[in-house]
Amino acid sequence: VSLVVALKVKYPNRVTLLRGNHESRQITQVYGFYDECVRKYGNANVWSLFTDLFDHLPLAAVVDDRLFCPHGGLSPSLDTVDQVIALDRVHEVPHEGPICDLMWSDPDDRLGWGISPRGAGYTFGQDISEKFNHENGFDLIVRAHQLVMEGYSWTHENRLVTVFSAPNYCYRCGNMAAVMEINENLVPNFIQFDPAPRRGNSASIPASQHIPDYFL
């Protein structure tokens, strides 16, 4: 995360960072980011600064008015992109509501809206994707959020694609990862990759003995 934030600072008009369900105070304490910050810097100040930053990240992106890119999925409370833009996003991800749905919802083979087994967001069918794309002039929804074994997966008759970029998720799932490139005609191409070899046990790395002044 430090690298992508640094790239955003260096290339502010060429890098767009989006908020996902993991960019929250609660989830970062469960999945290790909080512990990593404390281990490396000796206190939680860096974690606090990052989570404050997460509050300001965009909830979705639009590419050339044809691709809609949320982290998770759609919301029954949001029919248009203008409604997404109007949301007050600068706070912790709530447990329900449209911001939560954009972070947590998943596509489904069943039509309509459904209760998500995750306990947050919804499931949504092909009819929902088609309606949202049609009403907003989109060709495709590009999202992440779900582990897919080949790194990417098409669904809803190629109106939605899931791109998952964390190989061997949690060091045990054995999945490939992928990134999606698009050309000037917005035709996608997927680059798949395997995990890099692990470099020792990160849990054994001691806390830094010297904490930079700007993190105090």
mmCIF file of C-alpha atoms in Angstrom:
data_model
loop_
_atom_site.group_PDB
_atom_site.id
_atom_site.type_symbol
_atom_site.label_atom_id
_atom_site.label_comp_id
_atom_site.label_asym_id
_atom_site.label_seq_id
_atom_site.Cartn_x
_atom_site.Cartn_y
_atom_site.Cartn_z
ATOM 1 C CA VAL A 1 0.000 0.000 0.000
ATOM 2 C CA SER A 2 2.941 2.345 0.614
ATOM 3 C CA LEU A 3 4.077 1.794 -2.982
ATOM 4 C CA VAL A 4 0.729 2.543 -4.617
ATOM 5 C CA VAL A 5 0.245 5.638 -2.456
ATOM 6 C CA ALA A 6 3.750 6.818 -3.417
ATOM 7 C CA LEU A 7 2.916 6.250 -7.093
ATOM 8 C CA LYS A 8 -0.258 8.279 -6.661
ATOM 9 C CA VAL A 9 1.763 11.135 -5.177
ATOM 10 C CA LYS A 10 4.334 11.000 -7.973
ATOM 11 C CA TYR A 11 1.821 10.534 -10.811
ATOM 12 C CA PRO A 12 -1.406 12.113 -9.504
ATOM 13 C CA ASN A 13 -3.039 12.268 -12.930
ATOM 14 C CA ARG A 14 -2.041 8.756 -13.985
ATOM 15 C CA VAL A 15 -2.876 6.678 -10.897
ATOM 16 C CA THR A 16 -6.353 6.281 -9.392
ATOM 17 C CA LEU A 17 -6.783 4.487 -6.073
ATOM 18 C CA LEU A 18 -10.219 3.155 -5.129
ATOM 19 C CA ARG A 19 -11.593 2.207 -1.754
ATOM 20 C CA GLY A 20 -12.464 -1.402 -1.061
ATOM 21 C CA ASN A 21 -13.888 -3.200 1.924
ATOM 22 C CA HIS A 22 -10.380 -3.765 3.327
ATOM 23 C CA GLU A 23 -9.705 -0.018 3.416
ATOM 24 C CA SER A 24 -11.450 0.365 6.753
ATOM 25 C CA ARG A 25 -10.415 0.440 10.380
ATOM 26 C CA GLN A 26 -12.278 -2.718 11.324
ATOM 27 C CA ILE A 27 -11.055 -4.940 8.490
ATOM 28 C CA THR A 28 -7.428 -3.774 8.693
ATOM 29 C CA GLN A 29 -7.368 -4.863 12.336
ATOM 30 C CA VAL A 30 -8.635 -8.329 11.396
ATOM 31 C CA TYR A 31 -6.465 -9.049 8.334
ATOM 32 C CA GLY A 32 -3.072 -7.933 9.629
ATOM 33 C CA PHE A 33 -2.441 -4.393 8.403
ATOM 34 C CA TYR A 34 -2.763 -2.929 11.897
ATOM 35 C CA ASP A 35 -0.378 -5.543 13.319
ATOM 36 C CA GLU A 36 2.116 -4.968 10.501
ATOM 37 C CA CYS A 37 2.182 -1.226 11.144
ATOM 38 C CA VAL A 38 2.720 -1.699 14.882
ATOM 39 C CA ARG A 39 5.426 -4.300 14.246
ATOM 40 C CA LYS A 40 7.336 -2.122 11.794
ATOM 41 C CA TYR A 41 6.949 1.274 13.440
ATOM 42 C CA GLY A 42 6.442 0.488 17.114
ATOM 43 C CA ASN A 43 3.009 2.117 17.437
ATOM 44 C CA ALA A 44 -0.296 2.544 15.603
ATOM 45 C CA ASN A 45 0.305 6.073 14.267
ATOM 46 C CA VAL A 46 1.070 4.945 10.711
ATOM 47 C CA TRP A 47 -2.035 2.744 10.689
ATOM 48 C CA SER A 48 -4.116 5.683 11.881
ATOM 49 C CA LEU A 49 -2.745 7.938 9.113
ATOM 50 C CA PHE A 50 -3.452 5.338 6.444
ATOM 51 C CA THR A 51 -6.989 4.706 7.645
ATOM 52 C CA ASP A 52 -7.651 8.451 7.675
ATOM 53 C CA LEU A 53 -6.417 8.478 4.073
ATOM 54 C CA PHE A 54 -8.730 5.567 3.194
ATOM 55 C CA ASP A 55 -11.713 7.708 4.204
ATOM 56 C CA HIS A 56 -10.953 10.032 1.269
ATOM 57 C CA LEU A 57 -10.507 7.410 -1.463
ATOM 58 C CA PRO A 58 -13.043 7.379 -4.327
ATOM 59 C CA LEU A 59 -15.773 4.738 -4.158
ATOM 60 C CA ALA A 60 -15.598 3.876 -7.873
ATOM 61 C CA ALA A 61 -14.102 5.016 -11.174
ATOM 62 C CA VAL A 62 -15.415 5.463 -14.706
ATOM 63 C CA VAL A 63 -13.146 4.840 -17.713
ATOM 64 C CA ASP A 64 -13.982 6.753 -20.912
ATOM 65 C CA ASP A 65 -17.667 6.798 -19.914
ATOM 66 C CA ARG A 66 -17.903 3.083 -20.786
ATOM 67 C CA LEU A 67 -16.405 1.079 -17.914
ATOM 68 C CA PHE A 68 -17.720 1.269 -14.346
ATOM 69 C CA CYS A 69 -15.190 0.170 -11.726
ATOM 70 C CA PRO A 70 -16.269 -0.320 -8.104
ATOM 71 C CA HIS A 71 -14.433 -2.593 -5.700
ATOM 72 C CA GLY A 72 -17.381 -4.838 -4.909
ATOM 73 C CA GLY A 73 -20.552 -4.294 -6.880
ATOM 74 C CA LEU A 74 -23.859 -2.507 -7.207
ATOM 75 C CA SER A 75 -26.445 -1.259 -4.740
ATOM 76 C CA PRO A 76 -30.256 -1.251 -4.780
ATOM 77 C CA SER A 77 -29.970 2.355 -3.552
ATOM 78 C CA LEU A 78 -27.932 3.519 -6.560
ATOM 79 C CA ASP A 79 -29.308 3.664 -10.087
ATOM 80 C CA THR A 80 -26.915 6.216 -11.579
ATOM 81 C CA VAL A 81 -23.314 7.345 -11.312
ATOM 82 C CA ASP A 82 -24.542 10.790 -10.262
ATOM 83 C CA GLN A 83 -25.971 9.181 -7.138
ATOM 84 C CA VAL A 84 -22.583 7.601 -6.399
ATOM 85 C CA ILE A 85 -20.862 10.976 -6.809
ATOM 86 C CA ALA A 86 -23.361 12.595 -4.417
ATOM 87 C CA LEU A 87 -22.531 10.209 -1.544
ATOM 88 C CA ASP A 88 -20.740 11.609 1.508
ATOM 89 C CA ARG A 89 -17.834 9.185 1.491
ATOM 90 C CA VAL A 90 -15.391 10.742 3.984
ATOM 91 C CA HIS A 91 -15.908 8.433 6.936
ATOM 92 C CA GLU A 92 -15.535 4.809 7.948
ATOM 93 C CA VAL A 93 -17.298 2.275 5.740
ATOM 94 C CA PRO A 94 -20.745 1.772 7.308
ATOM 95 C CA HIS A 95 -22.261 -1.649 7.991
ATOM 96 C CA GLU A 96 -25.129 -1.049 5.559
ATOM 97 C CA GLY A 97 -26.288 1.374 2.904
ATOM 98 C CA PRO A 98 -25.006 2.311 -0.562
ATOM 99 C CA ILE A 99 -21.349 2.835 0.390
ATOM 100 C CA CYS A 100 -21.301 -0.554 2.092
ATOM 101 C CA ASP A 101 -22.923 -2.117 -0.984
ATOM 102 C CA LEU A 102 -20.277 -0.711 -3.352
ATOM 103 C CA MET A 103 -17.594 -2.276 -1.137
ATOM 104 C CA TRP A 104 -19.226 -5.648 -0.401
ATOM 105 C CA SER A 105 -21.759 -6.725 -3.055
ATOM 106 C CA ASP A 106 -21.146 -9.659 -5.430
ATOM 107 C CA PRO A 107 -22.595 -10.783 -8.783
ATOM 108 C CA ASP A 108 -24.736 -13.900 -8.727
ATOM 109 C CA ASP A 109 -26.208 -16.431 -11.179
ATOM 110 C CA ARG A 110 -29.665 -15.743 -9.772
ATOM 111 C CA LEU A 111 -31.646 -12.778 -11.050
ATOM 112 C CA GLY A 112 -32.538 -9.762 -8.957
ATOM 113 C CA TRP A 113 -31.196 -8.762 -5.578
ATOM 114 C CA GLY A 114 -30.345 -11.303 -2.888
ATOM 115 C CA ILE A 115 -29.047 -11.429 0.678
ATOM 116 C CA SER A 116 -25.256 -11.679 0.678
ATOM 117 C CA PRO A 117 -23.725 -14.600 2.591
ATOM 118 C CA ARG A 118 -20.958 -12.189 3.610
ATOM 119 C CA GLY A 119 -23.363 -10.422 5.961
ATOM 120 C CA ALA A 120 -22.856 -7.084 4.176
ATOM 121 C CA GLY A 121 -23.920 -5.808 0.774
ATOM 122 C CA TYR A 122 -26.095 -7.823 -1.627
ATOM 123 C CA THR A 123 -25.885 -10.309 -4.435
ATOM 124 C CA PHE A 124 -27.129 -9.069 -7.801
ATOM 125 C CA GLY A 125 -28.080 -10.859 -10.982
ATOM 126 C CA GLN A 126 -27.491 -10.320 -14.679
ATOM 127 C CA ASP A 127 -30.685 -8.287 -14.982
ATOM 128 C CA ILE A 128 -29.356 -5.804 -12.423
ATOM 129 C CA SER A 129 -26.018 -5.445 -14.221
ATOM 130 C CA GLU A 130 -27.713 -4.985 -17.593
ATOM 131 C CA LYS A 131 -30.100 -2.335 -16.233
ATOM 132 C CA PHE A 132 -27.299 -0.380 -14.535
ATOM 133 C CA ASN A 133 -25.098 -0.509 -17.632
ATOM 134 C CA HIS A 134 -27.963 0.540 -19.903
ATOM 135 C CA GLU A 135 -29.108 3.444 -17.732
ATOM 136 C CA ASN A 136 -25.564 4.801 -17.428
ATOM 137 C CA GLY A 137 -24.277 4.059 -20.927
ATOM 138 C CA PHE A 138 -21.691 1.506 -19.792
ATOM 139 C CA ASP A 139 -20.382 -1.499 -21.698
ATOM 140 C CA LEU A 140 -18.856 -3.316 -18.741
ATOM 141 C CA ILE A 141 -18.594 -3.454 -14.957
ATOM 142 C CA VAL A 142 -15.036 -4.202 -13.790
ATOM 143 C CA ARG A 143 -14.710 -5.160 -10.134
ATOM 144 C CA ALA A 144 -12.530 -7.144 -7.706
ATOM 145 C CA HIS A 145 -13.503 -8.363 -4.206
ATOM 146 C CA GLN A 146 -13.915 -12.092 -4.964
ATOM 147 C CA LEU A 147 -11.197 -14.705 -5.213
ATOM 148 C CA VAL A 148 -11.236 -16.343 -8.642
ATOM 149 C CA MET A 149 -8.801 -19.163 -9.272
ATOM 150 C CA GLU A 150 -7.582 -17.989 -12.702
ATOM 151 C CA GLY A 151 -7.219 -14.362 -11.602
ATOM 152 C CA TYR A 152 -10.207 -13.132 -13.604
ATOM 153 C CA SER A 153 -13.697 -14.371 -14.381
ATOM 154 C CA TRP A 154 -16.413 -13.201 -16.783
ATOM 155 C CA THR A 155 -20.067 -13.359 -15.800
ATOM 156 C CA HIS A 156 -23.466 -11.880 -16.685
ATOM 157 C CA GLU A 157 -22.872 -12.655 -20.384
ATOM 158 C CA ASN A 158 -19.621 -10.699 -20.414
ATOM 159 C CA ARG A 159 -21.219 -7.564 -18.995
ATOM 160 C CA LEU A 160 -19.225 -7.938 -15.784
ATOM 161 C CA VAL A 161 -15.708 -9.167 -15.052
ATOM 162 C CA THR A 162 -14.040 -9.890 -11.728
ATOM 163 C CA VAL A 163 -10.291 -9.191 -11.578
ATOM 164 C CA PHE A 164 -8.462 -10.519 -8.511
ATOM 165 C CA SER A 165 -4.847 -9.401 -8.144
ATOM 166 C CA ALA A 166 -3.716 -11.207 -4.959
ATOM 167 C CA PRO A 167 -2.017 -14.520 -5.887
ATOM 168 C CA ASN A 168 -2.211 -17.432 -3.447
ATOM 169 C CA TYR A 169 -4.555 -15.404 -1.253
ATOM 170 C CA CYS A 170 -3.768 -15.607 2.472
ATOM 171 C CA TYR A 171 -0.810 -17.849 1.486
ATOM 172 C CA ARG A 172 -3.080 -20.862 1.192
ATOM 173 C CA CYS A 173 -5.664 -20.530 -1.602
ATOM 174 C CA GLY A 174 -3.399 -21.475 -4.523
ATOM 175 C CA ASN A 175 -5.051 -19.042 -6.932
ATOM 176 C CA MET A 176 -3.465 -17.191 -9.797
ATOM 177 C CA ALA A 177 -3.850 -13.409 -9.976
ATOM 178 C CA ALA A 178 -4.444 -11.044 -12.864
ATOM 179 C CA VAL A 179 -4.413 -7.447 -13.984
ATOM 180 C CA MET A 180 -6.534 -6.111 -16.815
ATOM 181 C CA GLU A 181 -5.143 -3.921 -19.582
ATOM 182 C CA ILE A 182 -7.327 -2.070 -22.066
ATOM 183 C CA ASN A 183 -6.319 -0.639 -25.424
ATOM 184 C CA GLU A 184 -7.495 2.591 -27.054
ATOM 185 C CA ASN A 185 -10.721 0.823 -28.077
ATOM 186 C CA LEU A 186 -11.306 -0.379 -24.493
ATOM 187 C CA VAL A 187 -10.717 -4.013 -25.505
ATOM 188 C CA PRO A 188 -9.479 -5.861 -22.392
ATOM 189 C CA ASN A 189 -6.432 -8.093 -22.135
ATOM 190 C CA PHE A 190 -5.621 -10.041 -18.980
ATOM 191 C CA ILE A 191 -2.122 -10.667 -17.628
ATOM 192 C CA GLN A 192 -2.057 -13.604 -15.217
ATOM 193 C CA PHE A 193 0.687 -14.258 -12.689
ATOM 194 C CA ASP A 194 1.624 -16.633 -9.881
ATOM 195 C CA PRO A 195 2.819 -15.606 -6.409
ATOM 196 C CA ALA A 196 6.444 -14.672 -5.877
ATOM 197 C CA PRO A 197 8.438 -17.013 -3.601
ATOM 198 C CA ARG A 198 8.076 -16.077 0.049
ATOM 199 C CA ARG A 199 11.113 -14.437 1.601
ATOM 200 C CA GLY A 200 11.156 -15.960 5.059
ATOM 201 C CA ASN A 201 8.514 -15.688 7.758
ATOM 202 C CA SER A 202 7.270 -12.114 8.053
ATOM 203 C CA ALA A 203 5.901 -12.881 11.519
ATOM 204 C CA SER A 204 9.483 -13.195 12.772
ATOM 205 C CA ILE A 205 10.509 -9.692 11.647
ATOM 206 C CA PRO A 206 11.204 -7.600 14.777
ATOM 207 C CA ALA A 207 9.770 -4.155 15.264
ATOM 208 C CA SER A 208 11.947 -1.340 13.983
ATOM 209 C CA GLN A 209 14.266 0.045 16.639
ATOM 210 C CA HIS A 210 14.289 3.480 15.023
ATOM 211 C CA ILE A 211 11.006 5.215 14.288
ATOM 212 C CA PRO A 212 11.223 8.141 11.844
ATOM 213 C CA ASP A 213 10.221 11.451 13.408
ATOM 214 C CA TYR A 214 7.431 12.009 10.899
ATOM 215 C CA PHE A 215 5.606 8.898 12.200
ATOM 216 C CA LEU A 216 5.647 10.043 15.842
#
